[in-house]
Amino acid sequence: MKIYIDGKFYEENEAKISVFDHGLLYGDGVFEGIRSYNRLVFKLREHIDRLFESAKSIMLTIPLSREELIKAVILTLKKNNLKDSYIRLVVTRGKGDLGLDPRKCKGKPTVIIIADKIALYPQTLYQEGLKIITVPTIRNLPEALNPQIKSLNYLNNILAKIEATNAGCDEAIMLDSLGYVAECTGDNIFIVKGKNLYTPPQCMGTLRGITRDAVLEIARKNKIPAHEHVITRHEVYISDECFLTGTAAEIIPVVAVDGRVIGDGRPGKITSVLLKKFRELTKREGIRY
Ligand code: PXG
């Protein structure tokens, strides 16, 4: 594996950064998870735009332009000769001292690109569906650390994931501070009721997922009324279908939430239609390499 760090490529065991990098010391940095399908990078520009927005919010100057970053991602994919891949793009504050003041990071921010494969869930779970629970840890308050910032500080999500795992579940629903459904640890959540599709609006402490937006677009194009609307746990329990979306997970059905069976306990029809259309989209859209 060839890993990109600041314009150079390193073998995996040679790819190292300083222990004084504030990405490590404080989670001070931003990242994106991106996928390529058959040599097409899906929604690459959208991911790069979100990376720049996250960086702007934390006042981190990415030392490359958008176009340069796109070229670097493509180059990393070519060097690794990967047709289908999961790309992790990371920009850290860089090397500083042991204090948290980012002004002490005198050098440039560190840019890292790793291209690998990922299978977040075993294939059987895509057919059988996930059993998930609501966990005690609420999603970060937008007033404190806005979930729109895809920062390297993922402890909020990791704590929720641990709670789900401890309970023997595959994923966790995280609520916002008012008790409304926000999202899962690394995925957005959707429900289907009747002919309608619902997902929480991004202002509810929810990352505006790129897969989420693609699904909303697919739904609207296919005459499935799609709404960004606050969702309570009750509405999830009584939904006909439920599924999660994310770059890593893609679209994965949910068949039980907090012990309540969703629909007939099997992946739903609208979920399957959306998954099929999503797969078609990933085959034809993207930046080719
Ligand atoms: N919500 C959160 C909190 C996320 O981290 C999504 C939603 C989905 O967004 P996209 O743009 O990918 O549709 C994410 C995505 C993992 C993992 O291992 C997931 C993400 C990042 C890193 C790892 O599940 N994020």
Coordinates of C-alpha atoms and ligand atoms in Angstrom, one line a residue:
M1 CA 0.0 0.0 0.0
K2 CA 1.3 3.5 -0.9
I3 CA 0.2 6.2 1.4
Y4 CA 0.3 9.9 0.6
I5 CA 1.7 12.3 3.2
D6 CA 2.3 15.9 2.2
G7 CA 3.0 15.2 -1.5
K8 CA 5.1 12.0 -1.1
F9 CA 4.2 8.3 -1.1
Y10 CA 5.3 5.9 1.6
E11 CA 4.9 2.2 2.3
E12 CA 2.5 1.5 5.1
N13 CA 5.2 0.8 7.7
E14 CA 7.1 3.9 6.7
A15 CA 4.0 6.2 6.7
K16 CA 4.5 8.1 9.9
I17 CA 3.7 11.5 11.4
S18 CA 5.1 13.4 14.4
V19 CA 3.8 12.5 17.9
F20 CA 3.6 16.3 18.3
D21 CA 1.0 16.5 15.5
H22 CA -2.1 18.1 17.0
G23 CA -4.3 15.7 15.0
L24 CA -3.0 13.0 17.4
L25 CA -2.7 15.1 20.6
Y26 CA -6.1 16.8 20.3
G27 CA -8.0 15.4 17.4
D28 CA -7.4 18.8 15.9
G29 CA -8.0 18.2 12.2
V30 CA -10.6 17.3 9.6
F31 CA -11.3 14.3 7.4
E32 CA -13.4 12.7 4.7
G33 CA -14.3 9.1 3.8
I34 CA -14.8 8.7 0.1
R35 CA -15.5 5.7 -2.2
S36 CA -14.6 4.8 -5.7
Y37 CA -16.5 2.3 -7.8
N38 CA -14.9 0.7 -10.9
R39 CA -12.5 3.6 -11.3
L40 CA -15.1 6.3 -10.7
V41 CA -14.7 8.4 -7.5
F42 CA -18.2 9.0 -6.2
K43 CA -19.1 12.6 -5.3
L44 CA -15.5 13.6 -5.0
R45 CA -16.1 17.3 -5.4
E46 CA -18.8 17.2 -2.8
H47 CA -16.4 15.5 -0.3
I48 CA -13.7 18.0 -1.1
D49 CA -16.1 20.9 -0.6
R50 CA -17.2 19.5 2.8
L51 CA -13.6 19.1 3.8
F52 CA -12.9 22.7 3.0
E53 CA -16.0 23.8 4.9
S54 CA -15.0 21.7 8.0
A55 CA -11.5 23.2 7.8
K56 CA -12.8 26.8 7.4
S57 CA -15.0 26.4 10.5
I58 CA -12.0 25.3 12.7
M59 CA -9.7 27.9 11.0
L60 CA -7.4 25.3 9.4
T61 CA -5.8 26.4 6.1
I62 CA -5.6 23.4 3.8
P63 CA -2.2 23.8 2.1
L64 CA -3.6 22.6 -1.3
S65 CA -6.3 24.0 -3.6
R66 CA -9.4 21.9 -4.3
E67 CA -8.1 21.0 -7.7
E68 CA -4.7 19.9 -6.2
L69 CA -6.4 17.8 -3.6
I70 CA -8.5 16.1 -6.3
K71 CA -5.4 15.3 -8.3
A72 CA -3.7 14.0 -5.1
V73 CA -6.6 11.6 -4.4
I74 CA -6.6 10.4 -8.0
L75 CA -2.8 9.9 -8.0
T76 CA -3.1 7.9 -4.7
L77 CA -5.7 5.6 -6.4
K78 CA -3.6 5.1 -9.5
K79 CA -0.4 4.4 -7.4
N80 CA -2.4 1.7 -5.5
N81 CA -4.1 0.4 -8.7
L82 CA -7.4 0.2 -6.9
K83 CA -10.6 -0.1 -9.0
D84 CA -13.0 -0.1 -6.0
S85 CA -11.8 1.6 -2.9
Y86 CA -12.4 3.5 0.3
I87 CA -10.3 6.6 0.6
R88 CA -9.5 8.4 3.8
L89 CA -8.5 12.0 3.4
V90 CA -7.1 13.6 6.5
V91 CA -5.8 17.1 7.2
T92 CA -4.3 17.7 10.7
R93 CA -3.3 20.9 12.3
G94 CA 0.3 19.7 12.0
K95 CA 3.2 19.6 14.4
G96 CA 3.0 21.9 17.5
D97 CA 4.0 21.7 21.1
L98 CA 2.2 20.0 24.0
G99 CA -0.1 23.0 24.5
L100 CA -3.4 23.0 22.6
D101 CA -2.8 26.5 21.0
P102 CA -3.0 25.9 17.2
R103 CA -0.7 28.9 16.7
K104 CA 2.1 26.8 18.0
C105 CA 1.8 24.5 15.0
K106 CA 4.3 26.5 12.9
G107 CA 4.7 24.2 10.0
K108 CA 2.0 23.4 7.4
P109 CA -1.0 21.2 8.2
T110 CA -0.4 17.5 7.4
V111 CA -2.3 16.1 4.4
I112 CA -2.7 12.3 4.5
I113 CA -4.5 10.1 1.8
I114 CA -5.0 6.4 2.4
A115 CA -6.7 4.3 -0.2
D116 CA -7.8 0.9 0.9
K117 CA -10.8 -1.4 0.8
I118 CA -13.6 -1.4 3.4
A119 CA -16.5 -3.7 4.2
L120 CA -18.1 -2.0 7.2
Y121 CA -20.7 -4.7 7.7
P122 CA -20.7 -8.4 6.6
Q123 CA -22.7 -8.9 3.4
T124 CA -25.3 -11.0 5.3
L125 CA -26.4 -7.9 7.2
Y126 CA -27.4 -6.2 3.9
Q127 CA -29.8 -9.0 3.3
E128 CA -31.0 -9.5 6.9
G129 CA -30.9 -5.9 8.2
L130 CA -29.4 -4.4 11.3
K131 CA -30.7 -4.5 14.8
I132 CA -30.0 -1.2 16.4
I133 CA -30.7 0.6 19.7
T134 CA -30.9 4.1 21.0
V135 CA -27.9 4.8 23.3
P136 CA -27.6 7.2 26.3
T137 CA -24.8 9.3 24.7
I138 CA -26.5 12.1 22.8
R139 CA -25.0 13.6 19.7
N140 CA -22.7 16.7 20.2
L141 CA -24.7 19.9 20.5
P142 CA -24.3 22.1 17.4
E143 CA -23.6 25.0 19.8
A144 CA -20.6 23.1 21.2
L145 CA -19.1 21.1 18.4
N146 CA -21.3 21.1 15.3
P147 CA -21.7 17.7 13.8
Q148 CA -21.4 19.4 10.4
I149 CA -17.7 19.7 11.1
K150 CA -16.2 16.3 10.2
S151 CA -13.3 16.7 12.7
L152 CA -10.8 14.1 13.9
N153 CA -12.5 14.3 17.3
Y154 CA -14.9 11.4 17.0
L155 CA -15.1 10.4 20.6
N156 CA -18.8 11.3 20.8
N157 CA -19.6 8.7 18.1
I158 CA -17.1 6.2 19.5
L159 CA -18.8 6.3 22.9
A160 CA -22.1 5.6 21.3
K161 CA -20.7 2.8 19.2
I162 CA -19.3 1.2 22.4
E163 CA -22.7 1.4 24.0
A164 CA -24.3 -0.3 21.0
T165 CA -21.6 -3.0 21.0
N166 CA -22.0 -3.6 24.8
A167 CA -25.7 -4.1 24.2
G168 CA -24.9 -6.7 21.4
C169 CA -26.2 -4.3 18.7
D170 CA -24.8 -3.4 15.3
E171 CA -25.4 0.4 15.4
A172 CA -26.6 3.1 17.7
I173 CA -29.2 5.8 17.2
M174 CA -28.0 9.0 18.8
L175 CA -30.6 11.6 19.9
D176 CA -30.1 15.3 20.1
S177 CA -30.3 17.2 23.3
L178 CA -34.1 17.5 22.9
G179 CA -34.6 13.8 22.5
Y180 CA -35.2 13.8 18.7
V181 CA -33.4 11.3 16.5
A182 CA -30.2 12.8 15.1
E183 CA -28.2 10.1 13.4
C184 CA -26.2 7.0 13.9
T185 CA -22.5 6.8 14.8
G186 CA -21.2 6.9 11.2
D187 CA -24.4 7.0 9.2
N188 CA -27.6 9.0 8.6
I189 CA -31.0 7.5 9.3
F190 CA -34.1 7.3 7.2
I191 CA -37.6 6.0 7.8
V192 CA -40.4 5.1 5.4
K193 CA -44.0 5.6 6.4
G194 CA -46.6 4.8 3.8
K195 CA -45.2 6.2 0.5
N196 CA -43.1 8.9 2.3
L197 CA -39.5 9.0 3.1
Y198 CA -38.2 11.0 6.1
T199 CA -34.8 11.9 7.5
P200 CA -33.9 14.4 10.2
P201 CA -33.0 17.9 8.9
Q202 CA -29.3 18.8 9.1
C203 CA -29.9 21.4 11.8
M204 CA -30.8 18.6 14.3
G205 CA -27.2 17.8 15.2
T206 CA -26.9 15.7 12.1
L207 CA -24.0 15.5 9.6
R208 CA -25.3 16.4 6.1
G209 CA -24.2 13.1 4.7
I210 CA -23.3 12.9 1.0
T211 CA -25.0 9.5 0.7
R212 CA -28.0 11.1 2.5
D213 CA -28.2 13.8 -0.1
A214 CA -27.8 11.3 -3.0
V215 CA -30.7 9.2 -1.5
L216 CA -32.9 12.3 -1.2
E217 CA -32.2 13.2 -4.8
I218 CA -32.8 9.6 -6.0
A219 CA -36.1 9.5 -4.1
R220 CA -37.3 12.8 -5.5
K221 CA -36.4 11.8 -9.1
N222 CA -38.3 8.6 -8.6
K223 CA -41.4 10.3 -7.3
I224 CA -41.0 9.1 -3.7
P225 CA -41.9 12.1 -1.6
A226 CA -38.9 12.8 0.6
H227 CA -39.0 15.0 3.7
E228 CA -36.3 16.5 5.9
H229 CA -38.3 16.5 9.2
V230 CA -37.8 16.0 12.9
I231 CA -38.2 12.4 13.9
T232 CA -39.0 10.9 17.3
R233 CA -38.2 7.4 18.5
H234 CA -41.9 6.6 18.4
E235 CA -42.0 7.5 14.7
V236 CA -39.0 5.2 14.1
Y237 CA -40.7 2.3 16.0
I238 CA -43.9 2.6 14.0
S239 CA -42.2 3.1 10.6
D240 CA -42.7 0.6 7.8
E241 CA -39.1 0.7 6.8
C242 CA -35.8 2.0 8.2
F243 CA -32.3 2.2 6.7
L244 CA -29.0 3.9 7.3
T245 CA -26.8 5.7 4.8
G246 CA -23.1 6.5 4.7
T247 CA -20.1 6.3 2.4
A248 CA -18.8 3.3 4.2
A249 CA -22.1 1.5 4.8
E250 CA -23.8 2.7 1.6
I251 CA -27.5 1.9 2.2
I252 CA -28.2 -0.7 4.9
P253 CA -31.6 -1.8 6.1
V254 CA -32.6 -1.8 9.8
V255 CA -35.1 -4.4 10.9
A256 CA -35.3 -3.8 14.7
V257 CA -34.9 -0.7 16.9
D258 CA -34.9 -0.9 20.7
G259 CA -36.5 -4.3 20.5
R260 CA -39.3 -3.1 18.2
V261 CA -39.6 -5.0 14.9
I262 CA -39.7 -2.6 12.0
G263 CA -42.3 -3.4 9.3
D264 CA -42.4 -7.1 8.8
G265 CA -38.8 -7.5 10.2
R266 CA -37.3 -7.8 6.7
P267 CA -35.6 -5.1 4.6
G268 CA -38.3 -3.0 3.0
K269 CA -39.4 -2.5 -0.7
I270 CA -38.6 1.2 -0.9
T271 CA -35.2 0.6 0.7
S272 CA -34.4 -2.1 -1.9
V273 CA -35.5 0.3 -4.8
L274 CA -33.3 3.1 -3.4
L275 CA -30.4 0.7 -3.0
K276 CA -30.7 -0.5 -6.6
K277 CA -30.9 3.1 -7.9
F278 CA -28.0 4.1 -5.7
R279 CA -25.9 1.3 -7.1
E280 CA -26.7 2.4 -10.6
L281 CA -25.7 5.9 -9.8
T282 CA -22.3 4.9 -8.4
K283 CA -21.7 3.0 -11.7
R284 CA -22.2 6.0 -13.9
E285 CA -21.4 9.1 -11.9
G286 CA -18.0 10.3 -10.6
I287 CA -14.5 11.5 -11.5
R288 CA -12.8 8.8 -13.6
Y289 CA -9.1 7.7 -13.1
Ligands
PXG1 N1 -23.0 10.8 10.1 C1 -21.8 10.7 10.6 C2 -21.6 11.1 12.1 C3 -20.7 10.2 9.9 O1 -19.5 10.2 10.4 C4 -22.2 10.0 8.0 C5 -23.2 10.4 8.8 C6 -22.5 9.7 6.6 O2 -22.0 10.7 5.7 P1 -21.6 10.4 4.2 O3 -21.1 11.7 3.7 O4 -20.4 9.4 4.3 O5 -22.8 9.8 3.5 C7 -20.9 9.9 8.5 C8 -19.8 9.3 7.7 C9 -17.3 4.4 9.8 C10 -17.1 5.8 9.4 O6 -16.4 3.6 10.1 C11 -18.1 6.7 9.0 C12 -17.8 8.0 8.7 C13 -16.5 8.4 8.8 C14 -15.6 7.5 9.1 C15 -15.8 6.2 9.5 O7 -18.5 4.0 10.0 N2 -18.7 8.9 8.4

